[in-house]
């Protein structure tokens, strides 16, 4: 979570240094939320896929 927040903060710092752009702390929070949502979706999919694969391996019967 700290890494995601740090990255979002550096993006806003870059916007501050770039002319014509306005850095907002709300953007940093939105970017952090989106990054965390992506991480949670990845972990959910990874675990869900692992459960399905382990069930398939357990259902294989060797004659």
Tab-separated table of N, CA, C and O in Angstrom:
chain	number	residue	atom	x	y	z
A	1	UNK	N	0.822	-1.183	0.000
A	1	UNK	CA	0.000	0.000	0.000
A	1	UNK	C	0.872	1.254	0.000
A	1	UNK	O	0.559	2.221	-0.685
A	2	UNK	N	1.970	1.188	0.751
A	2	UNK	CA	2.869	2.338	0.815
A	2	UNK	C	3.472	2.608	-0.560
A	2	UNK	O	3.594	3.768	-0.966
A	3	UNK	N	3.821	1.552	-1.275
A	3	UNK	CA	4.407	1.726	-2.613
A	3	UNK	C	3.417	2.372	-3.575
A	3	UNK	O	3.795	3.237	-4.373
A	4	UNK	N	2.159	1.957	-3.494
A	4	UNK	CA	1.135	2.525	-4.374
A	4	UNK	C	0.927	4.003	-4.049
A	4	UNK	O	0.854	4.848	-4.946
A	5	UNK	N	0.858	4.331	-2.767
A	5	UNK	CA	0.696	5.724	-2.355
A	5	UNK	C	1.904	6.563	-2.763
A	5	UNK	O	1.756	7.689	-3.235
A	6	UNK	N	3.094	5.993	-2.630
A	6	UNK	CA	4.309	6.710	-3.026
A	6	UNK	C	4.307	6.996	-4.525
A	6	UNK	O	4.620	8.103	-4.959
A	7	UNK	N	3.937	6.003	-5.311
A	7	UNK	CA	3.901	6.197	-6.761
A	7	UNK	C	2.874	7.258	-7.148
A	7	UNK	O	3.148	8.128	-7.982
A	8	UNK	N	1.699	7.208	-6.528
A	8	UNK	CA	0.667	8.210	-6.824
A	8	UNK	C	1.144	9.605	-6.445
A	8	UNK	O	0.880	10.578	-7.160
A	9	UNK	N	1.884	9.703	-5.348
A	9	UNK	CA	2.407	11.009	-4.919
A	9	UNK	C	3.461	11.525	-5.883
A	9	UNK	O	3.512	12.728	-6.167
A	10	UNK	N	4.295	10.634	-6.410
A	10	UNK	CA	5.310	11.079	-7.362
A	10	UNK	C	4.677	11.539	-8.673
A	10	UNK	O	5.185	12.455	-9.316
A	11	UNK	N	3.559	10.932	-9.047
A	11	UNK	CA	2.849	11.377	-10.246
A	11	UNK	C	2.332	12.801	-10.037
A	11	UNK	O	2.455	13.656	-10.925
A	12	UNK	N	1.789	13.065	-8.860
A	12	UNK	CA	1.303	14.417	-8.573
A	12	UNK	C	2.458	15.415	-8.483
A	12	UNK	O	2.323	16.559	-8.910
A	13	UNK	N	3.586	14.998	-7.967
A	13	UNK	CA	4.764	15.870	-7.936
A	13	UNK	C	5.201	16.207	-9.359
A	13	UNK	O	5.533	17.351	-9.672
A	14	UNK	N	5.164	15.225	-10.239
A	14	UNK	CA	5.506	15.456	-11.636
A	14	UNK	C	4.543	16.449	-12.269
A	14	UNK	O	4.951	17.316	-13.057
A	15	UNK	N	3.259	16.343	-11.921
A	15	UNK	CA	2.289	17.295	-12.454
A	15	UNK	C	2.565	18.704	-11.950
A	15	UNK	O	2.335	19.676	-12.670
A	16	UNK	N	3.055	18.820	-10.723
A	16	UNK	CA	3.385	20.141	-10.178
A	16	UNK	C	4.535	20.772	-10.951
A	16	UNK	O	4.555	21.976	-11.192
A	17	UNK	N	5.492	19.953	-11.355
A	17	UNK	CA	6.668	20.448	-12.057
A	17	UNK	C	6.407	20.681	-13.540
A	17	UNK	O	7.187	21.353	-14.206
A	18	UNK	N	5.323	20.116	-14.063
A	18	UNK	CA	4.968	20.275	-15.463
A	18	UNK	C	4.051	21.483	-15.600
A	18	UNK	O	3.071	21.615	-14.871
A	19	UNK	N	4.373	22.339	-16.522
A	19	UNK	CA	3.567	23.543	-16.715
A	19	UNK	C	2.175	23.240	-17.216
A	19	UNK	O	1.972	22.339	-18.025
A	20	UNK	N	1.210	23.997	-16.727
A	20	UNK	CA	-0.152	23.856	-17.195
A	20	UNK	C	-0.933	22.730	-16.552
A	20	UNK	O	-2.060	22.451	-16.967
A	21	UNK	N	-0.374	22.065	-15.554
A	21	UNK	CA	-1.074	20.972	-14.886
A	21	UNK	C	-1.189	21.301	-13.407
A	21	UNK	O	-0.329	21.944	-12.838
A	22	UNK	N	-2.242	20.841	-12.791
A	22	UNK	CA	-2.495	21.132	-11.387
A	22	UNK	C	-2.461	19.843	-10.566
A	22	UNK	O	-3.245	18.923	-10.839
A	23	UNK	N	-1.576	19.761	-9.584
A	23	UNK	CA	-1.571	18.575	-8.718
A	23	UNK	C	-2.669	18.678	-7.658
A	23	UNK	O	-2.891	19.735	-7.077
A	24	UNK	N	-3.377	17.604	-7.446
A	24	UNK	CA	-4.429	17.564	-6.438
A	24	UNK	C	-4.237	16.338	-5.552
A	24	UNK	O	-3.936	15.248	-6.061
A	25	UNK	N	-4.413	16.514	-4.256
A	25	UNK	CA	-4.265	15.360	-3.369
A	25	UNK	C	-5.392	14.356	-3.612
A	25	UNK	O	-5.223	13.153	-3.391
A	26	UNK	N	-6.539	14.817	-4.117
A	26	UNK	CA	-7.640	13.908	-4.431
A	26	UNK	C	-7.242	12.950	-5.554
A	26	UNK	O	-7.640	11.780	-5.549
A	27	UNK	N	-6.467	13.444	-6.515
A	27	UNK	CA	-5.982	12.575	-7.593
A	27	UNK	C	-5.059	11.494	-7.037
A	27	UNK	O	-5.107	10.343	-7.470
A	28	UNK	N	-4.209	11.875	-6.085
A	28	UNK	CA	-3.305	10.898	-5.481
A	28	UNK	C	-4.098	9.825	-4.739
A	28	UNK	O	-3.775	8.631	-4.816
A	29	UNK	N	-5.153	10.223	-4.038
A	29	UNK	CA	-5.979	9.245	-3.324
A	29	UNK	C	-6.738	8.348	-4.296
A	29	UNK	O	-6.847	7.138	-4.075
A	30	UNK	N	-7.236	8.937	-5.383
A	30	UNK	CA	-7.938	8.135	-6.386
A	30	UNK	C	-6.985	7.144	-7.054
A	30	UNK	O	-7.333	5.977	-7.261
A	31	UNK	N	-5.772	7.598	-7.374
A	31	UNK	CA	-4.769	6.701	-7.955
A	31	UNK	C	-4.399	5.584	-6.986
A	31	UNK	O	-4.213	4.431	-7.381
A	32	UNK	N	-4.292	5.912	-5.705
A	32	UNK	CA	-3.974	4.906	-4.688
A	32	UNK	C	-5.098	3.880	-4.589
A	32	UNK	O	-4.842	2.673	-4.548
A	33	UNK	N	-6.332	4.351	-4.562
A	33	UNK	CA	-7.472	3.437	-4.503
A	33	UNK	C	-7.500	2.517	-5.722
A	33	UNK	O	-7.725	1.312	-5.594
A	34	UNK	N	-7.272	3.082	-6.901
A	34	UNK	CA	-7.287	2.279	-8.130
A	34	UNK	C	-6.161	1.250	-8.124
A	34	UNK	O	-6.353	0.103	-8.535
A	35	UNK	N	-4.987	1.642	-7.640
A	35	UNK	CA	-3.872	0.700	-7.554
A	35	UNK	C	-4.161	-0.441	-6.592
A	35	UNK	O	-3.884	-1.605	-6.884
A	36	UNK	N	-4.737	-0.114	-5.441
A	36	UNK	CA	-5.081	-1.147	-4.465
A	36	UNK	C	-6.187	-2.061	-4.985
A	36	UNK	O	-6.150	-3.273	-4.771
A	37	UNK	N	-7.144	-1.493	-5.689
A	37	UNK	CA	-8.200	-2.305	-6.286
A	37	UNK	C	-7.613	-3.284	-7.306
A	37	UNK	O	-7.999	-4.452	-7.356
A	38	UNK	N	-6.658	-2.805	-8.100
A	38	UNK	CA	-5.986	-3.685	-9.054
A	38	UNK	C	-5.231	-4.810	-8.376
A	38	UNK	O	-5.267	-5.960	-8.822
A	39	UNK	N	-4.557	-4.499	-7.273
A	39	UNK	CA	-3.819	-5.526	-6.528
A	39	UNK	C	-4.786	-6.561	-5.959
A	39	UNK	O	-4.549	-7.767	-6.055
A	40	UNK	N	-5.889	-6.097	-5.363
A	40	UNK	CA	-6.861	-7.027	-4.792
A	40	UNK	C	-7.505	-7.899	-5.869
A	40	UNK	O	-7.722	-9.092	-5.658
A	41	UNK	N	-7.805	-7.318	-7.019
A	41	UNK	CA	-8.370	-8.112	-8.124
A	41	UNK	C	-7.381	-9.169	-8.600
A	41	UNK	O	-7.758	-10.310	-8.860
A	42	UNK	N	-6.114	-8.796	-8.707
A	42	UNK	CA	-5.089	-9.753	-9.108
A	42	UNK	C	-4.993	-10.898	-8.095
A	42	UNK	O	-4.955	-12.070	-8.468
A	43	UNK	N	-4.941	-10.561	-6.800
A	43	UNK	CA	-4.827	-11.593	-5.777
A	43	UNK	C	-6.062	-12.497	-5.763
A	43	UNK	O	-5.946	-13.717	-5.610
A	44	UNK	N	-7.243	-11.909	-5.925
A	44	UNK	CA	-8.462	-12.711	-5.969
A	44	UNK	C	-8.431	-13.677	-7.139
A	44	UNK	O	-8.713	-14.865	-6.988
A	45	UNK	N	-8.071	-13.169	-8.317
A	45	UNK	CA	-8.013	-14.031	-9.504
A	45	UNK	C	-6.958	-15.108	-9.333
A	45	UNK	O	-7.171	-16.265	-9.669
A	46	UNK	N	-5.799	-14.748	-8.793
A	46	UNK	CA	-4.701	-15.704	-8.605
A	46	UNK	C	-5.127	-16.832	-7.665
A	46	UNK	O	-4.895	-17.995	-7.949
A	47	UNK	N	-5.766	-16.477	-6.561
A	47	UNK	CA	-6.209	-17.507	-5.611
A	47	UNK	C	-7.364	-18.320	-6.180
A	47	UNK	O	-7.433	-19.527	-5.978
A	48	UNK	N	-8.305	-17.667	-6.881
A	48	UNK	CA	-9.428	-18.369	-7.468
A	48	UNK	C	-8.943	-19.380	-8.502
A	48	UNK	O	-9.412	-20.512	-8.539
A	49	UNK	N	-7.978	-18.968	-9.306
A	49	UNK	CA	-7.432	-19.873	-10.315
A	49	UNK	C	-6.687	-21.024	-9.662
A	49	UNK	O	-6.775	-22.161	-10.109
A	50	UNK	N	-5.975	-20.751	-8.592
A	50	UNK	CA	-5.261	-21.805	-7.870
A	50	UNK	C	-6.209	-22.820	-7.266
A	50	UNK	O	-5.926	-24.021	-7.259
A	51	UNK	N	-7.349	-22.384	-6.779
A	51	UNK	CA	-8.341	-23.298	-6.210
A	51	UNK	C	-8.903	-24.192	-7.299
A	51	UNK	O	-9.037	-25.396	-7.118
A	52	UNK	N	-9.203	-23.637	-8.447
A	52	UNK	CA	-9.748	-24.432	-9.554
A	52	UNK	C	-8.720	-25.460	-10.022
A	52	UNK	O	-9.048	-26.623	-10.232
A	53	UNK	N	-7.460	-25.040	-10.166
A	53	UNK	CA	-6.433	-25.978	-10.624
A	53	UNK	C	-6.207	-27.087	-9.606
A	53	UNK	O	-6.017	-28.242	-9.978
A	54	UNK	N	-6.236	-26.772	-8.323
A	54	UNK	CA	-6.025	-27.809	-7.317
A	54	UNK	C	-7.203	-28.781	-7.289
A	54	UNK	O	-7.017	-29.973	-7.071
A	55	UNK	N	-8.424	-28.293	-7.530
A	55	UNK	CA	-9.579	-29.186	-7.604
A	55	UNK	C	-9.480	-30.110	-8.814
A	55	UNK	O	-9.838	-31.271	-8.744
A	56	UNK	N	-8.970	-29.589	-9.935
A	56	UNK	CA	-8.822	-30.415	-11.126
A	56	UNK	C	-7.768	-31.485	-10.888
A	56	UNK	O	-7.943	-32.627	-11.304
A	57	UNK	N	-6.687	-31.152	-10.207
A	57	UNK	CA	-5.640	-32.130	-9.930
A	57	UNK	C	-6.141	-33.199	-8.967
A	57	UNK	O	-5.785	-34.371	-9.082
A	58	UNK	N	-6.976	-32.822	-8.022
A	58	UNK	CA	-7.508	-33.780	-7.066
A	58	UNK	C	-8.537	-34.693	-7.704
A	58	UNK	O	-8.755	-35.807	-7.223
A	59	UNK	N	-9.189	-34.271	-8.767
A	59	UNK	CA	-10.234	-35.085	-9.385
A	59	UNK	C	-9.646	-36.073	-10.407
A	59	UNK	O	-10.378	-36.934	-10.891
A	60	UNK	N	-8.369	-35.991	-10.716
A	60	UNK	CA	-7.745	-36.922	-11.656
A	60	UNK	C	-7.494	-38.255	-10.924
A	60	UNK	O	-6.864	-38.293	-9.887
A	61	UNK	N	-8.017	-39.323	-11.496
A	61	UNK	CA	-7.849	-40.648	-10.905
A	61	UNK	C	-6.930	-41.482	-11.779
A	61	UNK	O	-7.152	-41.625	-12.972
A	62	UNK	N	-5.910	-42.002	-11.174
A	62	UNK	CA	-4.977	-42.858	-11.910
A	62	UNK	C	-5.451	-44.307	-11.764
A	62	UNK	O	-5.685	-44.794	-10.668
A	63	UNK	N	-5.609	-44.955	-12.897
A	63	UNK	CA	-6.116	-46.348	-12.875
A	63	UNK	C	-4.973	-47.298	-12.665
A	63	UNK	O	-3.930	-47.249	-13.144
